[in-house]
DNA sequence: AGCACGCCGACT
DNA sequence: GTCGGCGTGCTC
């Protein structure tokens, strides 16, 4: 076929990545007289609408009829083109996740406001020589405040001079002041490297020095592995200071939940200002400012949730992933990625250091450290000098509480002691509601969710039976729906509400607080209540896993884990790891500032490697045992490939399926996690050992799918997501 | 007939 | 991801 459209000469066309799930870039005509380069952000027609995309380096692989080509409708000249490293990163992530590059680009271009320059702020300035008709004391104060001749915003001026806005309006009206345009405000002023130097203890100093030395290595990874309270944050703050000294920007990634006021205040204490924030709840206006600030270099330090990893930093020189073991770094929808792994990739591409920090590192990070791929920096002691809490097992087989109670006598004694001294106790049980299972005493009927076959959990405050899997709920009935007997329903096992009931009966005078995500009032109430605990406004706190994260409770002396075995046998190959991390974080809350914390683990299996490692306070015991256990179970070596695959079109259904599967066949284990194209390919090519641990909700030929993918290239398949948890180290 | 809903394919 | 087209099935 002959295409002879003279306009479609190569210099008039451009590859544009559009934010939709198509396999590659599309071709557009560049408007006459205009110029674009790779990275230029443009608006293009796509189907019936217009979308924002970016000019890309890759050539479209299908030649299309030049007559079909549409023309770029707008070039965002005020937005800095995305640099080559960021473009490589986008391509890399797309390849890794089997996703469309356009969908990854979409994560970069998530702020529409960012693409246009911010409207200048109106301000006022003194007109040289002009005087008001009458001088009043309010006018006097305004003019005195403006002595320096600089321009002010109206609100800033009225505040500074202590007058109302109408005084300024009056002066404007008289021609004494004029309206001028002020440049838009920065999202935050630059941090001051020398604002308040921290006194580091020798271990912290050594770690900080190594992090600083890492800047000369052009891209290396450090695992900062320190017990709760060891001052990891202060140590990596020194790396941030070093990045700034070298004129580089820094990014701190935190799991969403930990984006707390508390952390921002710590940053302010060291650097004099709050860092720029980036997370899902930031307002569009601020979002635009931070995006633009990152791209222009006006913003030097960003603290954000995982999506901050896709900001277009002009000169990024450091990424810190704090609480690197946290599952919140994994995105499960749209482009499934692990921000921790992709941070490592971004650092590798741009050749700058990446720091992973945790008191309970993930097994794969520990393995990478042991193998020498990561620099391993250990902070063995609390920075304050406070001792680590003394942990004790309470063997429920021998010293458990009486029937129908859940707190063992020894733990009760400890609570009593702390309460008597005015110190706080935390009781941890990772189970919301009153009781996890309700059954009929007469006929044995068990309340089950009609959607997903999980047990319905009684929530006594709300008078409901709730499915914790799919959110389905129903009223607690008066009589058994199966045999009709009235008053025959019995609650089995404890939830936090039931523990609270027991605590209240044993300590009727104590101030008892339940911290659970499902209580009415939402995040605001939780934030308030966390603050109450922090300030000592509660004596006994009963909490689910949300007490494990982010917050620091300085007055907590005793921590009691009601059921330390919970979660150890739930069919997830990471069960031991997750439990270790959770209990490690929770028990770390004890005695963090006030010396001599006490921890109790109520357990039926005190010899389980997770429990005994926690008791020995030697974290290495856990990693050694866990690595050996996974080897023995035939799981592939870490960093090669762990696990599996599959969630179906309906994730709830898939989860329910996996649960019932592991109940029916305890040896079948399942995980759903994130993963890479290369791993899938390697799997098909037989380069890696793997074991299929879970099965898709429907009969699914994984091997066949992968082969097809190999033969025909990536093809989005409806209703299927391939998710493999693998460490990108092998592919860098 | 008229419309709500779901599935499918195209989008340069 | 988003839209339009088209089929199915149900209601005014």
Tab-separated table of N, CA and C (backbone and C1' of nucleotides) in Angstrom, chain B:
chain	number	residue	atom	x	y	z
B	1	DA	P	-40.940	-2.613	18.029
B	1	DA	O5'	-40.817	-1.244	18.814
B	1	DA	C5'	-41.647	-0.127	18.573
B	1	DA	C4'	-41.580	0.749	19.804
B	1	DA	C3'	-40.232	1.419	20.001
B	1	DA	O3'	-40.479	2.718	20.528
B	1	DA	C1'	-40.678	0.008	21.855
B	2	DG	P	-39.322	3.644	21.015
B	2	DG	O5'	-39.151	3.044	22.475
B	2	DG	C5'	-39.784	3.661	23.584
B	2	DG	C4'	-38.909	3.451	24.807
B	2	DG	C3'	-37.473	3.975	24.641
B	2	DG	O3'	-37.117	4.621	25.852
B	2	DG	C1'	-37.411	1.688	25.185
B	3	DC	P	-35.810	5.447	26.017
B	3	DC	O5'	-35.034	4.593	27.119
B	3	DC	C5'	-35.684	4.323	28.360
B	3	DC	C4'	-34.996	3.161	29.035
B	3	DC	C3'	-33.478	3.351	29.244
B	3	DC	O3'	-33.161	2.927	30.545
B	3	DC	C1'	-33.902	1.286	28.259
B	4	DA	P	-32.242	3.813	31.498
B	4	DA	O5'	-31.579	2.721	32.453
B	4	DA	C5'	-32.426	1.865	33.218
B	4	DA	C4'	-31.769	0.503	33.349
B	4	DA	C3'	-30.282	0.546	33.692
B	4	DA	O3'	-30.070	-0.337	34.785
B	4	DA	C1'	-30.637	-0.846	31.820
B	5	DC	P	-28.749	-0.297	35.652
B	5	DC	O5'	-27.947	-1.551	35.081
B	5	DC	C5'	-28.567	-2.831	35.093
B	5	DC	C4'	-27.779	-3.768	34.209
B	5	DC	C3'	-26.257	-3.668	34.405
B	5	DC	O3'	-25.780	-4.928	34.843
B	5	DC	C1'	-26.863	-3.767	32.100
B	6	DG	P	-24.267	-5.095	35.386
B	6	DG	O5'	-23.652	-6.149	34.367
B	6	DG	C5'	-24.490	-7.157	33.786
B	6	DG	C4'	-23.775	-7.759	32.588
B	6	DG	C3'	-22.254	-7.758	32.678
B	6	DG	O3'	-21.775	-8.942	32.060
B	6	DG	C1'	-22.895	-6.537	30.777
B	7	DC	P	-20.297	-9.459	32.357
B	7	DC	O5'	-19.736	-9.771	30.907
B	7	DC	C5'	-20.565	-10.417	29.934
B	7	DC	C4'	-20.074	-10.030	28.553
B	7	DC	C3'	-18.548	-10.034	28.418
B	7	DC	O3'	-18.206	-10.822	27.299
B	7	DC	C1'	-19.461	-8.009	27.587
B	8	DC	P	-16.711	-11.224	27.024
B	8	DC	O5'	-16.364	-10.397	25.712
B	8	DC	C5'	-17.388	-10.101	24.755
B	8	DC	C4'	-16.821	-9.155	23.708
B	8	DC	C3'	-15.294	-9.168	23.619
B	8	DC	O3'	-14.936	-9.232	22.256
B	8	DC	C1'	-16.076	-6.957	24.024
B	9	DG	P	-13.443	-9.551	21.815
B	9	DG	O5'	-13.072	-8.291	20.916
B	9	DG	C5'	-14.080	-7.670	20.116
B	9	DG	C4'	-13.682	-6.235	19.831
B	9	DG	C3'	-12.195	-6.026	19.581
B	9	DG	O3'	-12.088	-5.186	18.442
B	9	DG	C1'	-12.939	-4.564	21.295
B	10	DA	P	-10.770	-4.799	17.751
B	10	DA	O5'	-10.734	-3.218	17.955
B	10	DA	C5'	-11.860	-2.446	17.546
B	10	DA	C4'	-11.606	-1.009	17.918
B	10	DA	C3'	-10.179	-0.545	17.630
B	10	DA	O3'	-10.222	0.751	17.054
B	10	DA	C1'	-10.675	-0.239	19.923
B	11	DC	P	-8.927	1.375	16.377
B	11	DC	O5'	-8.613	2.584	17.361
B	11	DC	C5'	-9.667	3.390	17.877
B	11	DC	C4'	-9.127	4.099	19.088
B	11	DC	C3'	-7.667	4.537	18.971
B	11	DC	O3'	-7.583	5.938	19.102
B	11	DC	C1'	-8.084	3.532	21.063
B	12	DT	P	-7.406	6.801	17.803
B	12	DT	O5'	-5.832	6.862	17.638
B	12	DT	C5'	-5.056	7.641	18.521
B	12	DT	C4'	-3.641	7.708	17.994
B	12	DT	C3'	-3.528	8.050	16.501
B	12	DT	O3'	-2.577	9.075	16.364
B	12	DT	C1'	-2.290	6.103	17.008
